[in-house]
């Protein structure tokens, strides 16, 4: 089946630094990828929708200048957390939409997540 | 390798009961999650099991057997709004989520 990978799996950084997280679809081309944030045992909060070749669409309340998203190719989207602060510590998960599905049959494949800890 | 299996699609009748199974093989185990996802929306957290047994939450219940690598999500008194994809995910020893491909549940009147 389709596989989505994320790198790194975990990262620890100092407050004020920037961290880049990569999301790759390994065996299909994803025109649309999604970035989520998860708090412990909570629902996934959609941060933004990443469309290949165009600007990302951010959800209300998500700072686009802080969470930079680039979807430069059909298999790669990156999320950069700029000037990270301890409150940005979280589990970040990406997903990629199977381009052959839509509506009720829409299928998203989720990555394993990246655990970010900002000291 | 790591693997999560769940049925691709299921159909049930409004008012009935449906059980969605999930089997897993992972390197380590730090809990199993069930999420509900309507098309075009973010997944909604339903349940988290880390100990064997049944967890009941309203119309939804989730069961876990760690020795069998098996879980199920039980939905009672089905409503049309329950038509959605149901995702099973296991957190492995590295605290990474291993996702199933999701089960699309279709509810018919």
mmCIF file of C-alpha atoms in Angstrom:
data_model
loop_
_atom_site.group_PDB
_atom_site.id
_atom_site.type_symbol
_atom_site.label_atom_id
_atom_site.label_comp_id
_atom_site.label_asym_id
_atom_site.label_seq_id
_atom_site.Cartn_x
_atom_site.Cartn_y
_atom_site.Cartn_z
ATOM 1 C CA UNK A 1 0.000 0.000 0.000
ATOM 2 C CA UNK A 2 0.889 3.664 -0.175
ATOM 3 C CA UNK A 3 3.505 4.856 2.280
ATOM 4 C CA UNK A 4 4.202 8.299 3.634
ATOM 5 C CA UNK A 5 7.437 8.974 5.471
ATOM 6 C CA UNK A 6 8.521 11.818 7.712
ATOM 7 C CA UNK A 7 11.981 12.994 8.662
ATOM 8 C CA UNK A 8 13.198 13.445 11.281
ATOM 9 C CA UNK A 9 11.185 11.210 13.586
ATOM 10 C CA UNK A 10 12.152 13.294 16.568
ATOM 11 C CA UNK A 11 14.061 16.516 17.079
ATOM 12 C CA UNK A 12 15.185 18.523 20.051
ATOM 13 C CA UNK A 13 16.133 22.129 19.473
ATOM 14 C CA UNK A 14 16.863 25.296 21.379
ATOM 15 C CA UNK A 15 14.331 28.070 21.641
ATOM 16 C CA UNK A 16 14.723 30.558 18.789
ATOM 17 C CA UNK A 17 16.044 28.113 16.221
ATOM 18 C CA UNK A 18 14.225 26.827 13.132
ATOM 19 C CA UNK A 19 13.341 23.210 12.449
ATOM 20 C CA UNK A 20 12.442 21.659 9.101
ATOM 21 C CA UNK A 21 10.272 18.551 8.870
ATOM 22 C CA UNK A 22 9.987 16.624 5.610
ATOM 23 C CA UNK A 23 6.993 14.630 4.423
ATOM 24 C CA UNK A 24 7.391 12.299 1.459
ATOM 25 C CA UNK A 25 4.955 10.116 -0.431
ATOM 26 C CA UNK A 26 7.019 7.092 -1.373
ATOM 27 C CA UNK A 27 5.052 5.329 -4.069
ATOM 28 C CA UNK A 28 2.524 7.802 -5.413
ATOM 29 C CA UNK A 29 2.401 11.421 -6.450
ATOM 30 C CA UNK A 30 0.549 13.581 -3.997
ATOM 31 C CA UNK A 31 -0.742 16.887 -5.314
ATOM 32 C CA UNK A 32 -2.173 17.608 -1.886
ATOM 33 C CA UNK A 33 -0.584 17.029 1.498
ATOM 34 C CA UNK A 34 -1.854 18.017 4.921
ATOM 35 C CA UNK A 35 -0.012 19.032 8.073
ATOM 36 C CA UNK A 36 -1.506 18.250 11.453
ATOM 37 C CA UNK A 37 -0.553 18.846 15.029
ATOM 38 C CA UNK A 38 -1.468 16.356 17.710
ATOM 39 C CA UNK A 39 -1.624 16.871 21.433
ATOM 40 C CA UNK A 40 -1.558 13.774 23.667
ATOM 41 C CA UNK A 41 -4.605 11.554 23.126
ATOM 42 C CA UNK A 42 -6.348 14.301 21.223
ATOM 43 C CA UNK A 43 -7.739 14.734 17.758
ATOM 44 C CA UNK A 44 -5.452 15.855 15.013
ATOM 45 C CA UNK A 45 -5.611 19.605 14.461
ATOM 46 C CA UNK A 46 -5.300 20.523 10.819
ATOM 47 C CA UNK A 47 -2.717 23.264 10.427
ATOM 48 C CA UNK A 48 -2.566 23.698 6.688
ATOM 49 C CA UNK A 49 -3.209 22.145 3.311
ATOM 50 C CA UNK A 50 -0.181 21.999 1.052
ATOM 51 C CA UNK A 51 -0.741 22.057 -2.707
ATOM 52 C CA UNK A 52 2.062 21.259 -5.103
ATOM 53 C CA UNK A 53 3.235 24.317 -6.960
ATOM 54 C CA UNK A 54 1.114 26.825 -5.069
ATOM 55 C CA UNK A 55 0.864 28.492 -1.684
ATOM 56 C CA UNK A 56 -0.379 26.510 1.263
ATOM 57 C CA UNK A 57 -3.809 27.159 2.731
ATOM 58 C CA UNK A 58 -3.604 27.754 6.458
ATOM 59 C CA UNK A 59 -6.341 27.092 8.980
ATOM 60 C CA UNK A 60 -7.600 29.917 11.118
ATOM 61 C CA UNK A 61 -5.290 30.682 14.003
ATOM 62 C CA UNK A 62 -2.191 29.121 12.416
ATOM 63 C CA UNK A 63 0.578 31.658 11.789
ATOM 64 C CA UNK A 64 1.810 31.226 8.230
ATOM 65 C CA UNK A 65 5.009 33.158 8.922
ATOM 66 C CA UNK A 66 5.841 30.824 11.774
ATOM 67 C CA UNK A 67 4.924 27.549 10.105
ATOM 68 C CA UNK A 68 6.369 27.760 6.606
ATOM 69 C CA UNK A 69 5.160 25.129 4.185
ATOM 70 C CA UNK A 70 6.745 24.317 0.862
ATOM 71 C CA UNK A 71 5.419 21.712 -1.563
ATOM 72 C CA UNK A 72 8.043 21.875 -4.249
ATOM 73 C CA UNK A 73 7.443 18.497 -5.820
ATOM 74 C CA UNK A 74 4.707 15.892 -6.124
ATOM 75 C CA UNK A 75 6.371 13.716 -3.501
ATOM 76 C CA UNK A 76 7.728 16.201 -0.962
ATOM 77 C CA UNK A 77 6.276 18.796 1.354
ATOM 78 C CA UNK A 78 8.226 20.503 4.112
ATOM 79 C CA UNK A 79 7.083 22.234 7.275
ATOM 80 C CA UNK A 80 9.541 24.668 8.837
ATOM 81 C CA UNK A 81 8.875 25.827 12.368
ATOM 82 C CA UNK A 82 10.628 29.189 12.547
ATOM 83 C CA UNK A 83 11.922 30.728 15.767
ATOM 84 C CA UNK A 84 10.640 27.758 17.722
ATOM 85 C CA UNK A 85 9.421 28.228 21.291
ATOM 86 C CA UNK A 86 8.653 25.646 23.984
ATOM 87 C CA UNK A 87 4.914 25.960 23.282
ATOM 88 C CA UNK A 88 5.602 24.651 19.755
ATOM 89 C CA UNK A 89 6.639 21.318 21.262
ATOM 90 C CA UNK A 90 4.232 18.772 19.861
ATOM 91 C CA UNK A 91 3.741 15.800 17.577
ATOM 92 C CA UNK A 92 3.484 16.895 13.946
ATOM 93 C CA UNK A 93 1.878 14.527 11.456
ATOM 94 C CA UNK A 94 1.564 14.856 7.708
ATOM 95 C CA UNK A 95 -0.722 13.045 5.336
ATOM 96 C CA UNK A 96 -0.941 12.744 1.584
ATOM 97 C CA UNK A 97 -4.121 12.451 -0.411
ATOM 98 C CA UNK A 98 -4.409 9.622 -2.895
ATOM 99 C CA UNK A 99 -5.083 11.543 -6.115
ATOM 100 C CA UNK A 100 -7.309 8.791 -7.449
ATOM 101 C CA UNK A 101 -9.885 9.187 -4.673
ATOM 102 C CA UNK A 102 -12.432 11.828 -3.811
ATOM 103 C CA UNK A 103 -15.573 12.391 -1.769
ATOM 104 C CA UNK A 104 -16.538 9.467 0.447
ATOM 105 C CA UNK A 105 -13.841 7.392 -1.217
ATOM 106 C CA UNK A 106 -11.133 9.943 -0.455
ATOM 107 C CA UNK A 107 -8.120 8.277 1.087
ATOM 108 C CA UNK A 108 -5.379 9.944 3.055
ATOM 109 C CA UNK A 109 -2.187 8.151 3.996
ATOM 110 C CA UNK A 110 -0.608 9.343 7.222
ATOM 111 C CA UNK A 111 3.035 9.664 8.127
ATOM 112 C CA UNK A 112 4.507 8.298 11.355
ATOM 113 C CA UNK A 113 4.840 11.744 12.893
ATOM 114 C CA UNK A 114 7.682 13.951 14.098
ATOM 115 C CA UNK A 115 8.081 14.653 17.775
ATOM 116 C CA UNK A 116 9.435 18.160 18.354
ATOM 117 C CA UNK A 117 10.782 19.264 21.705
ATOM 118 C CA UNK A 118 11.856 22.874 22.067
ATOM 119 C CA UNK A 119 13.994 23.624 25.089
ATOM 120 C CA UNK B 1 8.136 -5.128 9.104
ATOM 121 C CA UNK B 2 5.379 -3.214 10.788
ATOM 122 C CA UNK B 3 1.864 -3.710 9.604
ATOM 123 C CA UNK B 4 -1.689 -2.686 10.443
ATOM 124 C CA UNK B 5 -4.608 -4.445 8.773
ATOM 125 C CA UNK B 6 -8.221 -3.352 8.717
ATOM 126 C CA UNK B 7 -10.979 -3.964 6.174
ATOM 127 C CA UNK B 8 -11.123 -1.517 3.298
ATOM 128 C CA UNK B 9 -14.858 -0.997 3.325
ATOM 129 C CA UNK B 10 -17.910 -2.069 5.301
ATOM 130 C CA UNK B 11 -21.619 -1.476 4.864
ATOM 131 C CA UNK B 12 -24.192 -1.443 7.653
ATOM 132 C CA UNK B 13 -27.797 -0.438 8.219
ATOM 133 C CA UNK B 14 -28.989 2.555 10.213
ATOM 134 C CA UNK B 15 -29.806 1.528 13.785
ATOM 135 C CA UNK B 16 -27.688 -1.621 13.622
ATOM 136 C CA UNK B 17 -24.332 -2.518 15.197
ATOM 137 C CA UNK B 18 -21.034 -2.802 13.344
ATOM 138 C CA UNK B 19 -17.601 -4.023 14.435
ATOM 139 C CA UNK B 20 -14.472 -2.821 12.677
ATOM 140 C CA UNK B 21 -11.454 -5.028 13.282
ATOM 141 C CA UNK B 22 -7.801 -4.055 13.332
ATOM 142 C CA UNK B 23 -4.838 -6.402 13.594
ATOM 143 C CA UNK B 24 -1.303 -5.206 14.038
ATOM 144 C CA UNK B 25 2.311 -6.310 14.021
ATOM 145 C CA UNK B 26 4.629 -3.613 15.312
ATOM 146 C CA UNK B 27 7.991 -3.246 16.976
ATOM 147 C CA UNK B 28 6.802 -2.529 20.467
ATOM 148 C CA UNK B 29 3.490 -1.168 21.616
ATOM 149 C CA UNK B 30 2.610 2.084 23.310
ATOM 150 C CA UNK B 31 -1.094 2.150 22.685
ATOM 151 C CA UNK B 32 -3.676 1.904 19.939
ATOM 152 C CA UNK B 33 -5.791 4.783 18.645
ATOM 153 C CA UNK B 34 -9.048 4.883 16.735
ATOM 154 C CA UNK B 35 -9.950 7.986 14.739
ATOM 155 C CA UNK B 36 -13.011 8.908 12.714
ATOM 156 C CA UNK B 37 -12.502 10.934 9.564
ATOM 157 C CA UNK B 38 -15.226 12.446 7.416
ATOM 158 C CA UNK B 39 -14.206 13.311 3.883
ATOM 159 C CA UNK B 40 -12.482 16.670 3.730
ATOM 160 C CA UNK B 41 -12.097 16.932 7.490
ATOM 161 C CA UNK B 42 -9.354 16.228 10.012
ATOM 162 C CA UNK B 43 -9.478 12.935 11.899
ATOM 163 C CA UNK B 44 -11.356 13.059 15.204
ATOM 164 C CA UNK B 45 -10.006 11.127 18.168
ATOM 165 C CA UNK B 46 -12.345 8.330 19.277
ATOM 166 C CA UNK B 47 -10.399 6.138 21.668
ATOM 167 C CA UNK B 48 -7.036 5.104 23.062
ATOM 168 C CA UNK B 49 -6.353 1.608 24.418
ATOM 169 C CA UNK B 50 -3.115 0.583 26.073
ATOM 170 C CA UNK B 51 -4.405 -2.160 28.402
ATOM 171 C CA UNK B 52 -6.369 -5.251 27.427
ATOM 172 C CA UNK B 53 -10.096 -4.998 27.606
ATOM 173 C CA UNK B 54 -13.076 -2.989 26.527
ATOM 174 C CA UNK B 55 -13.374 0.781 26.763
ATOM 175 C CA UNK B 56 -16.909 2.088 26.373
ATOM 176 C CA UNK B 57 -17.737 5.647 25.439
ATOM 177 C CA UNK B 58 -21.358 6.215 24.565
ATOM 178 C CA UNK B 59 -22.305 4.474 21.322
ATOM 179 C CA UNK B 60 -18.669 3.643 20.610
ATOM 180 C CA UNK B 61 -16.568 0.968 22.299
ATOM 181 C CA UNK B 62 -13.012 -0.141 21.628
ATOM 182 C CA UNK B 63 -11.451 -3.465 22.571
ATOM 183 C CA UNK B 64 -7.800 -4.455 22.764
ATOM 184 C CA UNK B 65 -5.974 -7.773 23.073
ATOM 185 C CA UNK B 66 -2.244 -7.182 23.118
ATOM 186 C CA UNK B 67 -1.390 -10.895 23.092
ATOM 187 C CA UNK B 68 -3.352 -11.316 19.859
ATOM 188 C CA UNK B 69 -2.320 -8.001 18.303
ATOM 189 C CA UNK B 70 -5.995 -7.256 17.811
ATOM 190 C CA UNK B 71 -8.426 -4.457 18.390
ATOM 191 C CA UNK B 72 -11.948 -3.660 17.310
ATOM 192 C CA UNK B 73 -14.149 -0.607 17.268
ATOM 193 C CA UNK B 74 -17.804 -1.306 17.974
ATOM 194 C CA UNK B 75 -20.421 1.182 16.867
ATOM 195 C CA UNK B 76 -23.975 0.777 18.177
ATOM 196 C CA UNK B 77 -27.266 2.350 17.105
ATOM 197 C CA UNK B 78 -25.729 3.445 13.851
ATOM 198 C CA UNK B 79 -26.686 6.834 12.489
ATOM 199 C CA UNK B 80 -26.256 8.163 8.974
ATOM 200 C CA UNK B 81 -23.660 10.625 10.271
ATOM 201 C CA UNK B 82 -21.466 7.671 11.237
ATOM 202 C CA UNK B 83 -20.665 7.181 7.564
ATOM 203 C CA UNK B 84 -16.940 7.958 7.533
ATOM 204 C CA UNK B 85 -13.505 6.410 7.438
ATOM 205 C CA UNK B 86 -12.272 4.806 10.651
ATOM 206 C CA UNK B 87 -8.527 4.776 11.160
ATOM 207 C CA UNK B 88 -6.623 2.406 13.426
ATOM 208 C CA UNK B 89 -3.132 3.524 14.490
ATOM 209 C CA UNK B 90 -0.569 1.928 16.799
ATOM 210 C CA UNK B 91 2.206 3.803 18.577
ATOM 211 C CA UNK B 92 5.361 1.699 18.464
ATOM 212 C CA UNK B 93 8.332 1.514 20.824
ATOM 213 C CA UNK B 94 9.833 4.650 19.247
ATOM 214 C CA UNK B 95 6.583 6.544 19.792
ATOM 215 C CA UNK B 96 5.935 6.615 16.062
ATOM 216 C CA UNK B 97 2.408 6.121 14.764
ATOM 217 C CA UNK B 98 1.841 3.207 12.424
ATOM 218 C CA UNK B 99 -1.390 3.788 10.536
ATOM 219 C CA UNK B 100 -3.883 1.414 9.028
ATOM 220 C CA UNK B 101 -5.276 2.372 5.641
ATOM 221 C CA UNK B 102 -8.676 3.084 7.159
ATOM 222 C CA UNK B 103 -12.057 1.411 6.857
ATOM 223 C CA UNK B 104 -14.722 3.251 4.914
ATOM 224 C CA UNK B 105 -18.050 2.667 6.649
ATOM 225 C CA UNK B 106 -21.170 3.175 4.565
ATOM 226 C CA UNK B 107 -24.469 3.425 6.435
ATOM 227 C CA UNK B 108 -27.648 2.663 4.515
ATOM 228 C CA UNK B 109 -31.180 3.644 5.587
#
